[in-house]
CSV table of C-alpha atoms and ligand atoms in Angstrom, one decimal:
chain,number,residue,atom,x,y,z
A,1,MET,CA,110.2,85.0,102.6
A,2,GLY,CA,114.0,85.3,102.7
A,3,VAL,CA,116.1,88.3,103.1
A,4,GLY,CA,116.3,90.5,100.1
A,5,GLU,CA,113.3,88.9,98.3
A,6,ALA,CA,110.6,91.1,96.9
A,7,PRO,CA,107.3,90.8,98.8
A,8,ASP,CA,105.0,88.3,97.2
A,9,PRO,CA,102.0,89.6,95.3
A,10,PRO,CA,98.7,89.5,97.2
A,11,ALA,CA,97.7,85.8,97.1
A,12,LEU,CA,94.7,84.0,98.5
A,13,GLU,CA,95.1,80.3,99.1
A,14,MET,CA,91.6,78.9,98.9
A,15,THR,CA,91.1,76.0,101.3
A,16,ALA,CA,87.4,76.2,101.7
A,17,GLU,CA,85.3,74.2,99.3
A,18,PRO,CA,83.6,75.7,97.5
A,19,ALA,CA,85.6,78.8,98.0
A,20,PRO,CA,83.2,81.6,99.1
A,21,LEU,CA,83.1,84.1,96.2
A,22,VAL,CA,82.0,86.8,98.7
A,23,ARG,CA,85.2,86.3,100.6
A,24,VAL,CA,87.3,86.5,97.3
A,25,ARG,CA,85.5,89.7,96.4
A,26,GLN,CA,86.2,91.2,99.9
A,27,TRP,CA,89.8,90.2,99.7
A,28,THR,CA,90.2,91.6,96.2
A,29,ALA,CA,88.6,94.8,97.1
A,30,ALA,CA,90.8,95.2,100.2
A,31,ALA,CA,94.0,94.3,98.2
A,32,LEU,CA,93.2,96.9,95.5
A,33,ALA,CA,91.5,99.6,97.6
A,34,ASP,CA,93.3,102.4,95.7
A,35,LEU,CA,91.8,101.4,92.3
A,36,ASP,CA,89.1,103.5,90.8
A,37,GLU,CA,85.6,102.0,91.1
A,38,ASP,CA,85.4,101.1,87.4
A,39,HIS,CA,88.7,99.4,87.4
A,40,LEU,CA,88.1,97.5,90.6
A,41,GLU,CA,84.7,96.4,89.5
A,42,ALA,CA,86.2,95.0,86.2
A,43,VAL,CA,88.8,93.1,88.2
A,44,LEU,CA,86.1,91.7,90.5
A,45,LEU,CA,84.0,90.5,87.6
A,46,VAL,CA,87.0,88.9,85.9
A,47,SER,CA,88.1,87.2,89.2
A,48,THR,CA,84.6,85.9,89.8
A,49,GLU,CA,84.2,84.6,86.3
A,50,LEU,CA,87.6,82.8,86.3
A,51,LEU,CA,86.7,81.1,89.5
A,52,THR,CA,83.2,80.2,88.4
A,53,ASN,CA,84.4,78.9,85.1
A,54,ALA,CA,86.8,76.6,86.9
A,55,TYR,CA,84.1,75.3,89.1
A,56,GLU,CA,81.8,74.7,86.2
A,57,HIS,CA,84.4,72.5,84.5
A,58,GLY,CA,85.0,70.5,87.6
A,59,ALA,CA,88.4,72.0,88.2
A,60,THR,CA,88.3,73.3,91.7
A,61,PRO,CA,90.4,76.4,91.9
A,62,TYR,CA,92.8,76.4,94.7
A,63,GLY,CA,94.6,79.7,94.5
A,64,ILE,CA,94.2,83.2,93.2
A,65,ARG,CA,96.9,85.9,92.9
A,66,LEU,CA,96.7,89.6,92.0
A,67,ARG,CA,99.7,91.3,90.3
A,68,ARG,CA,99.4,95.0,90.3
A,69,SER,CA,101.2,97.3,87.8
A,70,ARG,CA,100.8,101.0,88.0
A,71,MET,CA,102.4,102.1,84.7
A,72,PRO,CA,100.2,101.3,82.9
A,73,CYS,CA,97.5,100.8,85.6
A,74,ARG,CA,96.8,97.1,85.2
A,75,VAL,CA,95.9,94.2,87.4
A,76,ARG,CA,96.8,90.6,86.4
A,77,VAL,CA,94.5,88.0,88.0
A,78,GLU,CA,95.8,84.5,88.1
A,79,VAL,CA,93.7,81.5,89.2
A,80,ASP,CA,95.2,78.0,89.7
A,81,ASP,CA,93.3,74.9,89.2
A,82,ALA,CA,94.1,71.2,89.0
A,83,SER,CA,92.5,70.4,85.6
A,84,PRO,CA,94.5,70.1,82.4
A,85,GLU,CA,91.4,71.0,80.4
A,86,GLN,CA,91.8,74.3,78.5
A,87,PRO,CA,89.1,76.9,78.9
A,88,VAL,CA,87.1,77.6,75.7
A,89,VAL,CA,85.2,80.9,75.2
A,90,GLY,CA,81.5,80.5,74.7
A,91,ARG,CA,81.5,76.7,74.4
A,92,SER,CA,81.1,73.9,76.8
A,93,ARG,CA,80.1,70.3,76.9
A,94,LEU,CA,78.1,71.1,80.0
A,95,GLY,CA,75.5,73.2,78.3
A,96,GLU,CA,75.0,76.4,76.3
A,97,THR,CA,75.0,78.7,79.2
A,98,ARG,CA,78.4,77.6,80.3
A,99,GLY,CA,81.5,79.2,79.1
A,100,ARG,CA,79.9,82.6,78.8
A,101,GLY,CA,81.9,83.8,81.7
A,102,LEU,CA,84.9,83.7,79.5
A,103,VAL,CA,83.2,85.9,76.9
A,104,LEU,CA,83.0,88.5,79.7
A,105,VAL,CA,86.6,87.9,80.6
A,106,ASP,CA,87.6,88.3,77.0
A,107,GLN,CA,85.7,91.6,76.8
A,108,LEU,CA,87.0,93.0,80.1
A,109,SER,CA,90.6,92.1,79.8
A,110,THR,CA,93.4,93.4,77.5
A,111,ALA,CA,94.8,89.9,77.4
A,112,TRP,CA,94.1,86.5,78.9
A,113,GLY,CA,95.4,83.0,78.6
A,114,THR,CA,96.6,79.9,80.4
A,115,ASN,CA,100.0,78.6,81.6
A,116,PRO,CA,100.5,74.9,82.5
A,117,LEU,CA,101.5,74.1,86.0
A,118,PRO,CA,103.8,71.3,87.0
A,119,GLY,CA,101.6,68.1,87.0
A,120,THR,CA,98.2,68.4,85.4
A,121,GLY,CA,97.1,71.8,86.6
A,122,LYS,CA,97.1,75.2,85.0
A,123,THR,CA,97.0,78.8,85.7
A,124,VAL,CA,94.3,80.9,83.9
A,125,TRP,CA,95.3,84.6,83.9
A,126,ALA,CA,93.7,87.8,82.7
A,127,GLU,CA,95.0,91.3,82.6
A,128,VAL,CA,92.6,94.2,83.3
A,129,SER,CA,93.7,97.7,82.6
A,130,CYS,CA,91.7,100.9,83.0
A,131,GLU,CA,93.7,102.5,80.2
A,132,ARG,CA,91.2,101.6,77.6
A,133,ASP,CA,88.0,103.0,76.2
A,134,GLY,CA,85.0,102.9,78.5
A,135,TYR,CA,86.9,103.1,81.8
A,136,THR,CA,87.4,105.9,84.1
A,137,ARG,CA,91.2,105.9,84.5
A,138,CYS,CA,92.4,105.6,88.1
A,139,ALA,CA,95.1,108.2,87.4
A,140,SER,CA,92.5,110.8,86.4
A,141,ARG,CA,91.1,110.9,89.9
A,142,PRO,CA,91.3,114.3,91.6
B,201,ZN,ZN1,93.3,101.7,87.0
């Protein structure tokens, strides 16, 4: 990081294969320790599902980033993988149970999508906010 640059968002380069999801959960929980329990759990679920979905489609994820916004209280999860294949909600050539993770991501996030990376890879991202129905808002904590 050079002088004057903003600090990078929390990022985990995953070199282990398969990346231990337990470690990702521990890292995420540590990076977002000030989130309310509901919000953190939603972020953990989304992170796990994005990673699992990449594995199930043969696209080994190699990086995950968390971008935190406080106003509104929101966490953007970004997972990089090397496959050009686009994720499809609820459908997969690998079997009927595959792809369901993205249904969960779709339900838990306010927005999600993919961005192409240089080469053949892509970033799958999802934004999880607690400022929606059904969540305890982090800001409402005593
Ligand atoms: Zn929150």
